[in-house]
Amino acid sequence: MRMLFALFFIIFSMNTPVQAESIDLNLDEGEFALAFFPLTSGEAALLQTADGLNYLINSGEAGSADEIVYYLNYFQVDTLDGFIKTDRSEMPEKLTQILQNRYEVKKVFGKSIGGKEEDEWRAGTTISLNPFIELSVLTNGTGKNEGMDFSIQHFNNRFFWMTSNSFKAEIKLLKQPLRNINIIKIPDYGQKNSVSYNLLTHIDPQTAIIFQHEQKVPDKKFMEMLHRMWIDSYYSGQHGIIAIKFHKLGYEVITIPSDK
């Protein structure tokens, strides 16, 4: 396992979890953060930059709208500069209206919602969110168990949002240089075969993020494999909100108990 250049873990734990009404991650110039929401079911995260940009990544499952609003308010989000959707599931009408009317989402990437302008990111597309953050689309499949897989480069840090867990997508990923990835978001809620041993070895991440789902529990053997590979795992069903602050020298993992 590669040695982490500069990594700090800040874990907030309380005997009785108490959550403030809101939080400010206090991002300095050039920094950004990813906050993973502990939804009842489904995936959603917030990307925030020091210069005030807010991007929502995915929106959970049907019935997640109220939870999405709760966590956006918790991170003091008034407007969304973009909404990134990595799969092709239908958007619930309630959430569509909320994103359009309440948060005035400016741009939609991956799937059109309510007629809002859509920007389809193809594999190989690279987007600069600001001078310090570069997003690259690695694959964007349309088959079963496929979607958009992308990475975010920030100085010497690289984060990988993995959506696909098909054999076809794995072959494509194994052909790409992914060794400099520090953090991976595991697909399919950490189920059996969500990520193969070969692909994890190819990537060799230091940290893994796993979302919870009320009908899916992370596979015990898969979690044991992560442990044997010295990959630090964070599960939203256990750790609550998982926030990662990226700075020039590394990153910090912050967990915040959630009573939602």
PDB file of C-alpha atoms in Angstrom:
ATOM      1  CA  MET A   1       0.000   0.000   0.000  1.00  0.00           C
ATOM      2  CA  ARG A   2       1.331   3.398  -0.906  1.00  0.00           C
ATOM      3  CA  MET A   3       2.160   5.726   1.921  1.00  0.00           C
ATOM      4  CA  LEU A   4      -0.142   8.701   2.179  1.00  0.00           C
ATOM      5  CA  PHE A   5       1.736  11.933   1.691  1.00  0.00           C
ATOM      6  CA  ALA A   6      -0.306  13.934   4.156  1.00  0.00           C
ATOM      7  CA  LEU A   7      -3.511  12.576   5.593  1.00  0.00           C
ATOM      8  CA  PHE A   8      -5.363  13.626   8.682  1.00  0.00           C
ATOM      9  CA  PHE A   9      -8.438  11.926  10.080  1.00  0.00           C
ATOM     10  CA  ILE A  10     -10.738  14.090  12.149  1.00  0.00           C
ATOM     11  CA  ILE A  11     -13.526  12.014  13.617  1.00  0.00           C
ATOM     12  CA  PHE A  12     -16.200  13.654  15.740  1.00  0.00           C
ATOM     13  CA  SER A  13     -17.816  11.140  18.078  1.00  0.00           C
ATOM     14  CA  MET A  14     -20.304  11.720  20.855  1.00  0.00           C
ATOM     15  CA  ASN A  15     -22.070   9.460  23.316  1.00  0.00           C
ATOM     16  CA  THR A  16     -25.324  11.147  22.329  1.00  0.00           C
ATOM     17  CA  PRO A  17     -25.048  12.389  18.740  1.00  0.00           C
ATOM     18  CA  VAL A  18     -26.163  15.996  18.462  1.00  0.00           C
ATOM     19  CA  GLN A  19     -26.178  17.791  15.142  1.00  0.00           C
ATOM     20  CA  ALA A  20     -25.987  21.541  14.809  1.00  0.00           C
ATOM     21  CA  GLU A  21     -28.453  23.311  12.575  1.00  0.00           C
ATOM     22  CA  SER A  22     -25.741  23.990  10.003  1.00  0.00           C
ATOM     23  CA  ILE A  23     -22.039  23.611   9.387  1.00  0.00           C
ATOM     24  CA  ASP A  24     -19.315  25.579   7.623  1.00  0.00           C
ATOM     25  CA  LEU A  25     -16.354  23.502   6.455  1.00  0.00           C
ATOM     26  CA  ASN A  26     -14.163  26.631   6.461  1.00  0.00           C
ATOM     27  CA  LEU A  27     -12.531  26.044   3.106  1.00  0.00           C
ATOM     28  CA  ASP A  28      -9.423  28.079   2.401  1.00  0.00           C
ATOM     29  CA  GLU A  29      -8.422  29.327  -1.044  1.00  0.00           C
ATOM     30  CA  GLY A  30      -7.811  26.448  -3.425  1.00  0.00           C
ATOM     31  CA  GLU A  31      -9.547  23.867  -1.240  1.00  0.00           C
ATOM     32  CA  PHE A  32     -12.752  21.945  -1.888  1.00  0.00           C
ATOM     33  CA  ALA A  33     -14.871  19.400  -0.052  1.00  0.00           C
ATOM     34  CA  LEU A  34     -17.058  16.415  -0.810  1.00  0.00           C
ATOM     35  CA  ALA A  35     -19.805  15.634   1.699  1.00  0.00           C
ATOM     36  CA  PHE A  36     -21.567  12.275   1.410  1.00  0.00           C
ATOM     37  CA  PHE A  37     -25.131  12.292   2.715  1.00  0.00           C
ATOM     38  CA  PRO A  38     -26.335   9.347   4.868  1.00  0.00           C
ATOM     39  CA  LEU A  39     -29.650   8.956   3.080  1.00  0.00           C
ATOM     40  CA  THR A  40     -31.985   6.153   4.097  1.00  0.00           C
ATOM     41  CA  SER A  41     -31.456   4.676   0.636  1.00  0.00           C
ATOM     42  CA  GLY A  42     -29.475   5.908  -2.316  1.00  0.00           C
ATOM     43  CA  GLU A  43     -26.464   8.039  -3.081  1.00  0.00           C
ATOM     44  CA  ALA A  44     -26.063  11.796  -2.891  1.00  0.00           C
ATOM     45  CA  ALA A  45     -23.106  14.051  -2.204  1.00  0.00           C
ATOM     46  CA  LEU A  46     -22.298  17.744  -2.222  1.00  0.00           C
ATOM     47  CA  LEU A  47     -19.200  19.224  -3.828  1.00  0.00           C
ATOM     48  CA  GLN A  48     -18.305  22.634  -2.384  1.00  0.00           C
ATOM     49  CA  THR A  49     -15.440  24.889  -3.386  1.00  0.00           C
ATOM     50  CA  ALA A  50     -13.757  27.683  -1.467  1.00  0.00           C
ATOM     51  CA  ASP A  51     -14.988  30.193  -4.049  1.00  0.00           C
ATOM     52  CA  GLY A  52     -18.617  29.342  -3.321  1.00  0.00           C
ATOM     53  CA  LEU A  53     -19.553  26.793  -5.984  1.00  0.00           C
ATOM     54  CA  ASN A  54     -22.025  24.033  -5.054  1.00  0.00           C
ATOM     55  CA  TYR A  55     -22.638  20.865  -7.070  1.00  0.00           C
ATOM     56  CA  LEU A  56     -25.079  18.135  -6.059  1.00  0.00           C
ATOM     57  CA  ILE A  57     -24.019  14.651  -7.169  1.00  0.00           C
ATOM     58  CA  ASN A  58     -26.992  12.289  -7.519  1.00  0.00           C
ATOM     59  CA  SER A  59     -30.209  12.529  -5.545  1.00  0.00           C
ATOM     60  CA  GLY A  60     -30.856   9.269  -3.735  1.00  0.00           C
ATOM     61  CA  GLU A  61     -33.916   7.197  -4.526  1.00  0.00           C
ATOM     62  CA  ALA A  62     -37.619   7.938  -4.738  1.00  0.00           C
ATOM     63  CA  GLY A  63     -38.642   9.497  -1.444  1.00  0.00           C
ATOM     64  CA  SER A  64     -35.235  11.077  -0.749  1.00  0.00           C
ATOM     65  CA  ALA A  65     -36.290  14.665  -1.542  1.00  0.00           C
ATOM     66  CA  ASP A  66     -36.834  15.767   2.054  1.00  0.00           C
ATOM     67  CA  GLU A  67     -33.513  14.290   3.138  1.00  0.00           C
ATOM     68  CA  ILE A  68     -31.714  16.039   0.265  1.00  0.00           C
ATOM     69  CA  VAL A  69     -33.209  19.377   1.337  1.00  0.00           C
ATOM     70  CA  TYR A  70     -32.223  18.717   4.954  1.00  0.00           C
ATOM     71  CA  TYR A  71     -28.564  18.131   4.116  1.00  0.00           C
ATOM     72  CA  LEU A  72     -28.337  20.969   1.610  1.00  0.00           C
ATOM     73  CA  ASN A  73     -29.662  23.292   4.298  1.00  0.00           C
ATOM     74  CA  TYR A  74     -27.214  21.786   6.792  1.00  0.00           C
ATOM     75  CA  PHE A  75     -24.337  22.804   4.512  1.00  0.00           C
ATOM     76  CA  GLN A  76     -25.903  26.243   3.960  1.00  0.00           C
ATOM     77  CA  VAL A  77     -26.584  25.765   0.260  1.00  0.00           C
ATOM     78  CA  ASP A  78     -28.871  28.385  -1.286  1.00  0.00           C
ATOM     79  CA  THR A  79     -28.262  27.731  -4.980  1.00  0.00           C
ATOM     80  CA  LEU A  80     -26.755  24.900  -6.996  1.00  0.00           C
ATOM     81  CA  ASP A  81     -24.265  25.642  -9.739  1.00  0.00           C
ATOM     82  CA  GLY A  82     -24.769  22.167 -11.121  1.00  0.00           C
ATOM     83  CA  PHE A  83     -26.423  18.804 -10.656  1.00  0.00           C
ATOM     84  CA  ILE A  84     -24.406  15.744 -11.695  1.00  0.00           C
ATOM     85  CA  LYS A  85     -26.383  12.553 -12.305  1.00  0.00           C
ATOM     86  CA  THR A  86     -24.321   9.436 -12.807  1.00  0.00           C
ATOM     87  CA  ASP A  87     -27.113   6.978 -13.641  1.00  0.00           C
ATOM     88  CA  ARG A  88     -30.151   7.019 -15.909  1.00  0.00           C
ATOM     89  CA  SER A  89     -32.944   6.440 -13.426  1.00  0.00           C
ATOM     90  CA  GLU A  90     -35.963   8.700 -13.568  1.00  0.00           C
ATOM     91  CA  MET A  91     -35.980  11.793 -11.357  1.00  0.00           C
ATOM     92  CA  PRO A  92     -38.940  12.068  -8.950  1.00  0.00           C
ATOM     93  CA  GLU A  93     -41.121  15.042  -9.841  1.00  0.00           C
ATOM     94  CA  LYS A  94     -40.947  16.463  -6.313  1.00  0.00           C
ATOM     95  CA  LEU A  95     -37.170  16.613  -6.348  1.00  0.00           C
ATOM     96  CA  THR A  96     -37.129  18.023  -9.875  1.00  0.00           C
ATOM     97  CA  GLN A  97     -39.285  20.923  -8.719  1.00  0.00           C
ATOM     98  CA  ILE A  98     -37.140  21.487  -5.639  1.00  0.00           C
ATOM     99  CA  LEU A  99     -33.899  21.637  -7.622  1.00  0.00           C
ATOM    100  CA  GLN A 100     -35.409  24.010 -10.169  1.00  0.00           C
ATOM    101  CA  ASN A 101     -37.430  26.314  -7.947  1.00  0.00           C
ATOM    102  CA  ARG A 102     -35.736  26.284  -4.559  1.00  0.00           C
ATOM    103  CA  TYR A 103     -32.077  25.852  -5.483  1.00  0.00           C
ATOM    104  CA  GLU A 104     -32.212  27.310  -9.010  1.00  0.00           C
ATOM    105  CA  VAL A 105     -29.891  24.643 -10.395  1.00  0.00           C
ATOM    106  CA  LYS A 106     -27.962  26.271 -13.231  1.00  0.00           C
ATOM    107  CA  LYS A 107     -26.704  23.269 -15.151  1.00  0.00           C
ATOM    108  CA  VAL A 108     -27.508  19.569 -15.336  1.00  0.00           C
ATOM    109  CA  PHE A 109     -24.889  17.033 -16.279  1.00  0.00           C
ATOM    110  CA  GLY A 110     -25.735  13.501 -17.336  1.00  0.00           C
ATOM    111  CA  LYS A 111     -29.535  13.605 -17.591  1.00  0.00           C
ATOM    112  CA  SER A 112     -32.069  16.307 -18.388  1.00  0.00           C
ATOM    113  CA  ILE A 113     -34.553  17.253 -15.662  1.00  0.00           C
ATOM    114  CA  GLY A 114     -37.643  19.303 -16.345  1.00  0.00           C
ATOM    115  CA  GLY A 115     -36.281  20.659 -19.618  1.00  0.00           C
ATOM    116  CA  LYS A 116     -33.240  22.193 -17.919  1.00  0.00           C
ATOM    117  CA  GLU A 117     -30.252  22.409 -20.240  1.00  0.00           C
ATOM    118  CA  GLU A 118     -28.307  19.187 -20.170  1.00  0.00           C
ATOM    119  CA  ASP A 119     -24.616  18.623 -20.826  1.00  0.00           C
ATOM    120  CA  GLU A 120     -23.910  14.990 -21.677  1.00  0.00           C
ATOM    121  CA  TRP A 121     -20.453  14.067 -20.475  1.00  0.00           C
ATOM    122  CA  ARG A 122     -18.910  11.395 -22.683  1.00  0.00           C
ATOM    123  CA  ALA A 123     -16.010   9.155 -21.728  1.00  0.00           C
ATOM    124  CA  GLY A 124     -12.802  11.142 -22.117  1.00  0.00           C
ATOM    125  CA  THR A 125     -14.435  14.480 -21.296  1.00  0.00           C
ATOM    126  CA  THR A 126     -12.418  16.725 -18.961  1.00  0.00           C
ATOM    127  CA  ILE A 127     -13.986  19.699 -17.179  1.00  0.00           C
ATOM    128  CA  SER A 128     -12.265  22.346 -15.071  1.00  0.00           C
ATOM    129  CA  LEU A 129     -14.593  23.359 -12.243  1.00  0.00           C
ATOM    130  CA  ASN A 130     -12.086  26.005 -11.180  1.00  0.00           C
ATOM    131  CA  PRO A 131      -8.298  26.465 -11.573  1.00  0.00           C
ATOM    132  CA  PHE A 132      -7.643  23.796  -8.902  1.00  0.00           C
ATOM    133  CA  ILE A 133     -10.258  21.121  -9.667  1.00  0.00           C
ATOM    134  CA  GLU A 134     -10.394  18.979 -12.796  1.00  0.00           C
ATOM    135  CA  LEU A 135     -13.124  16.402 -13.376  1.00  0.00           C
ATOM    136  CA  SER A 136     -12.521  13.606 -15.883  1.00  0.00           C
ATOM    137  CA  VAL A 137     -15.116  11.132 -17.186  1.00  0.00           C
ATOM    138  CA  LEU A 138     -13.541   7.680 -17.309  1.00  0.00           C
ATOM    139  CA  THR A 139     -16.515   5.671 -18.604  1.00  0.00           C
ATOM    140  CA  ASN A 140     -20.157   6.445 -19.314  1.00  0.00           C
ATOM    141  CA  GLY A 141     -21.880   3.201 -20.203  1.00  0.00           C
ATOM    142  CA  THR A 142     -25.534   2.548 -20.941  1.00  0.00           C
ATOM    143  CA  GLY A 143     -25.662  -1.182 -20.200  1.00  0.00           C
ATOM    144  CA  LYS A 144     -26.845  -3.029 -17.119  1.00  0.00           C
ATOM    145  CA  ASN A 145     -25.054  -1.928 -13.932  1.00  0.00           C
ATOM    146  CA  GLU A 146     -23.352   0.899 -15.820  1.00  0.00           C
ATOM    147  CA  GLY A 147     -23.348   4.668 -15.583  1.00  0.00           C
ATOM    148  CA  MET A 148     -20.885   7.517 -15.400  1.00  0.00           C
ATOM    149  CA  ASP A 149     -17.597   6.889 -13.629  1.00  0.00           C
ATOM    150  CA  PHE A 150     -15.495   9.995 -13.054  1.00  0.00           C
ATOM    151  CA  SER A 151     -12.464  11.182 -11.147  1.00  0.00           C
ATOM    152  CA  ILE A 152     -11.578  14.536  -9.621  1.00  0.00           C
ATOM    153  CA  GLN A 153      -7.972  15.697  -9.633  1.00  0.00           C
ATOM    154  CA  HIS A 154      -6.899  18.280  -7.054  1.00  0.00           C
ATOM    155  CA  PHE A 155      -3.142  18.913  -6.729  1.00  0.00           C
ATOM    156  CA  ASN A 156      -1.743  15.457  -5.766  1.00  0.00           C
ATOM    157  CA  ASN A 157      -5.145  14.137  -4.645  1.00  0.00           C
ATOM    158  CA  ARG A 158      -7.435  12.128  -6.880  1.00  0.00           C
ATOM    159  CA  PHE A 159     -10.950  10.979  -6.025  1.00  0.00           C
ATOM    160  CA  PHE A 160     -12.861   8.322  -7.999  1.00  0.00           C
ATOM    161  CA  TRP A 161     -16.675   8.191  -8.075  1.00  0.00           C
ATOM    162  CA  MET A 162     -17.403   4.666  -9.304  1.00  0.00           C
ATOM    163  CA  THR A 163     -20.923   3.949 -10.522  1.00  0.00           C
ATOM    164  CA  SER A 164     -20.488   0.943 -12.819  1.00  0.00           C
ATOM    165  CA  ASN A 165     -19.824  -2.603 -11.733  1.00  0.00           C
ATOM    166  CA  SER A 166     -20.187  -4.474 -15.003  1.00  0.00           C
ATOM    167  CA  PHE A 167     -17.461  -6.652 -16.521  1.00  0.00           C
ATOM    168  CA  LYS A 168     -17.377  -4.395 -19.583  1.00  0.00           C
ATOM    169  CA  ALA A 169     -16.781  -1.279 -17.488  1.00  0.00           C
ATOM    170  CA  GLU A 170     -14.099  -3.048 -15.450  1.00  0.00           C
ATOM    171  CA  ILE A 171     -12.152  -3.961 -18.587  1.00  0.00           C
ATOM    172  CA  LYS A 172     -12.197  -0.303 -19.652  1.00  0.00           C
ATOM    173  CA  LEU A 173     -11.045   0.861 -16.222  1.00  0.00           C
ATOM    174  CA  LEU A 174      -8.249  -1.706 -16.046  1.00  0.00           C
ATOM    175  CA  LYS A 175      -6.792  -0.171 -19.211  1.00  0.00           C
ATOM    176  CA  GLN A 176      -6.600   3.293 -17.667  1.00  0.00           C
ATOM    177  CA  PRO A 177      -3.888   4.745 -15.386  1.00  0.00           C
ATOM    178  CA  LEU A 178      -5.657   4.896 -12.013  1.00  0.00           C
ATOM    179  CA  ARG A 179      -2.788   4.250  -9.634  1.00  0.00           C
ATOM    180  CA  ASN A 180      -2.763   7.819  -8.306  1.00  0.00           C
ATOM    181  CA  ILE A 181      -6.321   7.570  -6.952  1.00  0.00           C
ATOM    182  CA  ASN A 182      -6.458   8.147  -3.185  1.00  0.00           C
ATOM    183  CA  ILE A 183     -10.176   7.711  -2.518  1.00  0.00           C
ATOM    184  CA  ILE A 184     -12.856   5.585  -4.165  1.00  0.00           C
ATOM    185  CA  LYS A 185     -16.631   5.739  -3.820  1.00  0.00           C
ATOM    186  CA  ILE A 186     -17.671   2.089  -3.946  1.00  0.00           C
ATOM    187  CA  PRO A 187     -20.624   1.242  -6.239  1.00  0.00           C
ATOM    188  CA  ASP A 188     -23.695  -0.831  -5.414  1.00  0.00           C
ATOM    189  CA  TYR A 189     -23.530  -0.208  -1.656  1.00  0.00           C
ATOM    190  CA  GLY A 190     -20.596  -2.555  -1.115  1.00  0.00           C
ATOM    191  CA  GLN A 191     -22.433  -5.642  -2.323  1.00  0.00           C
ATOM    192  CA  LYS A 192     -20.589  -8.804  -3.327  1.00  0.00           C
ATOM    193  CA  ASN A 193     -18.539  -8.171  -6.487  1.00  0.00           C
ATOM    194  CA  SER A 194     -19.224  -4.436  -6.370  1.00  0.00           C
ATOM    195  CA  VAL A 195     -15.512  -3.968  -7.093  1.00  0.00           C
ATOM    196  CA  SER A 196     -13.246  -6.858  -7.992  1.00  0.00           C
ATOM    197  CA  TYR A 197      -9.952  -7.590  -6.284  1.00  0.00           C
ATOM    198  CA  ASN A 198      -8.164  -7.057  -9.616  1.00  0.00           C
ATOM    199  CA  LEU A 199      -9.592  -3.572 -10.039  1.00  0.00           C
ATOM    200  CA  LEU A 200      -8.917  -2.594  -6.436  1.00  0.00           C
ATOM    201  CA  THR A 201      -5.332  -3.771  -6.863  1.00  0.00           C
ATOM    202  CA  HIS A 202      -5.064  -1.748 -10.074  1.00  0.00           C
ATOM    203  CA  ILE A 203      -6.345   1.388  -8.330  1.00  0.00           C
ATOM    204  CA  ASP A 204      -4.757   0.774  -4.903  1.00  0.00           C
ATOM    205  CA  PRO A 205      -6.797   3.396  -3.015  1.00  0.00           C
ATOM    206  CA  GLN A 206      -6.206   4.423   0.569  1.00  0.00           C
ATOM    207  CA  THR A 207      -9.815   5.239   1.476  1.00  0.00           C
ATOM    208  CA  ALA A 208     -13.217   3.855   0.453  1.00  0.00           C
ATOM    209  CA  ILE A 209     -16.645   5.473   0.839  1.00  0.00           C
ATOM    210  CA  ILE A 210     -19.754   3.267   0.959  1.00  0.00           C
ATOM    211  CA  PHE A 211     -23.338   4.519   1.013  1.00  0.00           C
ATOM    212  CA  GLN A 212     -26.046   2.793   3.015  1.00  0.00           C
ATOM    213  CA  HIS A 213     -29.280   1.326   1.659  1.00  0.00           C
ATOM    214  CA  GLU A 214     -32.131   0.100   3.824  1.00  0.00           C
ATOM    215  CA  GLN A 215     -32.454  -3.076   1.724  1.00  0.00           C
ATOM    216  CA  LYS A 216     -28.757  -3.743   1.096  1.00  0.00           C
ATOM    217  CA  VAL A 217     -26.047  -4.407   3.667  1.00  0.00           C
ATOM    218  CA  PRO A 218     -22.361  -4.325   2.666  1.00  0.00           C
ATOM    219  CA  ASP A 219     -21.079  -7.816   1.960  1.00  0.00           C
ATOM    220  CA  LYS A 220     -19.024  -9.136   4.881  1.00  0.00           C
ATOM    221  CA  LYS A 221     -16.369 -10.757   2.708  1.00  0.00           C
ATOM    222  CA  PHE A 222     -16.035  -7.641   0.587  1.00  0.00           C
ATOM    223  CA  MET A 223     -15.516  -5.513   3.686  1.00  0.00           C
ATOM    224  CA  GLU A 224     -12.952  -8.009   4.964  1.00  0.00           C
ATOM    225  CA  MET A 225     -11.123  -7.738   1.637  1.00  0.00           C
ATOM    226  CA  LEU A 226     -10.930  -3.961   1.996  1.00  0.00           C
ATOM    227  CA  HIS A 227      -9.535  -4.447   5.485  1.00  0.00           C
ATOM    228  CA  ARG A 228      -6.910  -6.943   4.301  1.00  0.00           C
ATOM    229  CA  MET A 229      -5.854  -4.479   1.600  1.00  0.00           C
ATOM    230  CA  TRP A 230      -5.335  -1.755   4.215  1.00  0.00           C
ATOM    231  CA  ILE A 231      -8.096   0.386   2.717  1.00  0.00           C
ATOM    232  CA  ASP A 232      -9.785   2.599   5.324  1.00  0.00           C
ATOM    233  CA  SER A 233     -13.545   2.216   4.867  1.00  0.00           C
ATOM    234  CA  TYR A 234     -16.226   4.747   5.776  1.00  0.00           C
ATOM    235  CA  TYR A 235     -19.856   3.619   5.730  1.00  0.00           C
ATOM    236  CA  SER A 236     -22.600   6.238   5.909  1.00  0.00           C
ATOM    237  CA  GLY A 237     -24.812   3.826   7.856  1.00  0.00           C
ATOM    238  CA  GLN A 238     -22.223   3.834  10.638  1.00  0.00           C
ATOM    239  CA  HIS A 239     -20.373   7.151  10.370  1.00  0.00           C
ATOM    240  CA  GLY A 240     -23.231   9.471   9.378  1.00  0.00           C
ATOM    241  CA  ILE A 241     -22.150  12.394   7.210  1.00  0.00           C
ATOM    242  CA  ILE A 242     -18.749  11.733   5.673  1.00  0.00           C
ATOM    243  CA  ALA A 243     -16.985  14.911   4.577  1.00  0.00           C
ATOM    244  CA  ILE A 244     -13.607  15.032   2.882  1.00  0.00           C
ATOM    245  CA  LYS A 245     -11.654  18.285   2.750  1.00  0.00           C
ATOM    246  CA  PHE A 246      -9.054  18.402   0.010  1.00  0.00           C
ATOM    247  CA  HIS A 247      -6.103  20.744   0.378  1.00  0.00           C
ATOM    248  CA  LYS A 248      -2.698  21.123  -1.242  1.00  0.00           C
ATOM    249  CA  LEU A 249      -0.906  18.642   1.015  1.00  0.00           C
ATOM    250  CA  GLY A 250      -3.527  15.913   1.253  1.00  0.00           C
ATOM    251  CA  TYR A 251      -7.024  15.480   2.594  1.00  0.00           C
ATOM    252  CA  GLU A 252      -8.961  15.176   5.822  1.00  0.00           C
ATOM    253  CA  VAL A 253     -11.803  12.749   6.478  1.00  0.00           C
ATOM    254  CA  ILE A 254     -14.417  14.169   8.838  1.00  0.00           C
ATOM    255  CA  THR A 255     -17.360  12.141  10.133  1.00  0.00           C
ATOM    256  CA  ILE A 256     -20.364  13.847  11.685  1.00  0.00           C
ATOM    257  CA  PRO A 257     -23.065  11.847  13.479  1.00  0.00           C
ATOM    258  CA  SER A 258     -26.461  12.426  11.945  1.00  0.00           C
ATOM    259  CA  ASP A 259     -29.744  12.177  13.820  1.00  0.00           C
ATOM    260  CA  LYS A 260     -31.811  12.606  10.665  1.00  0.00           C
TER     261      LYS A 260
END
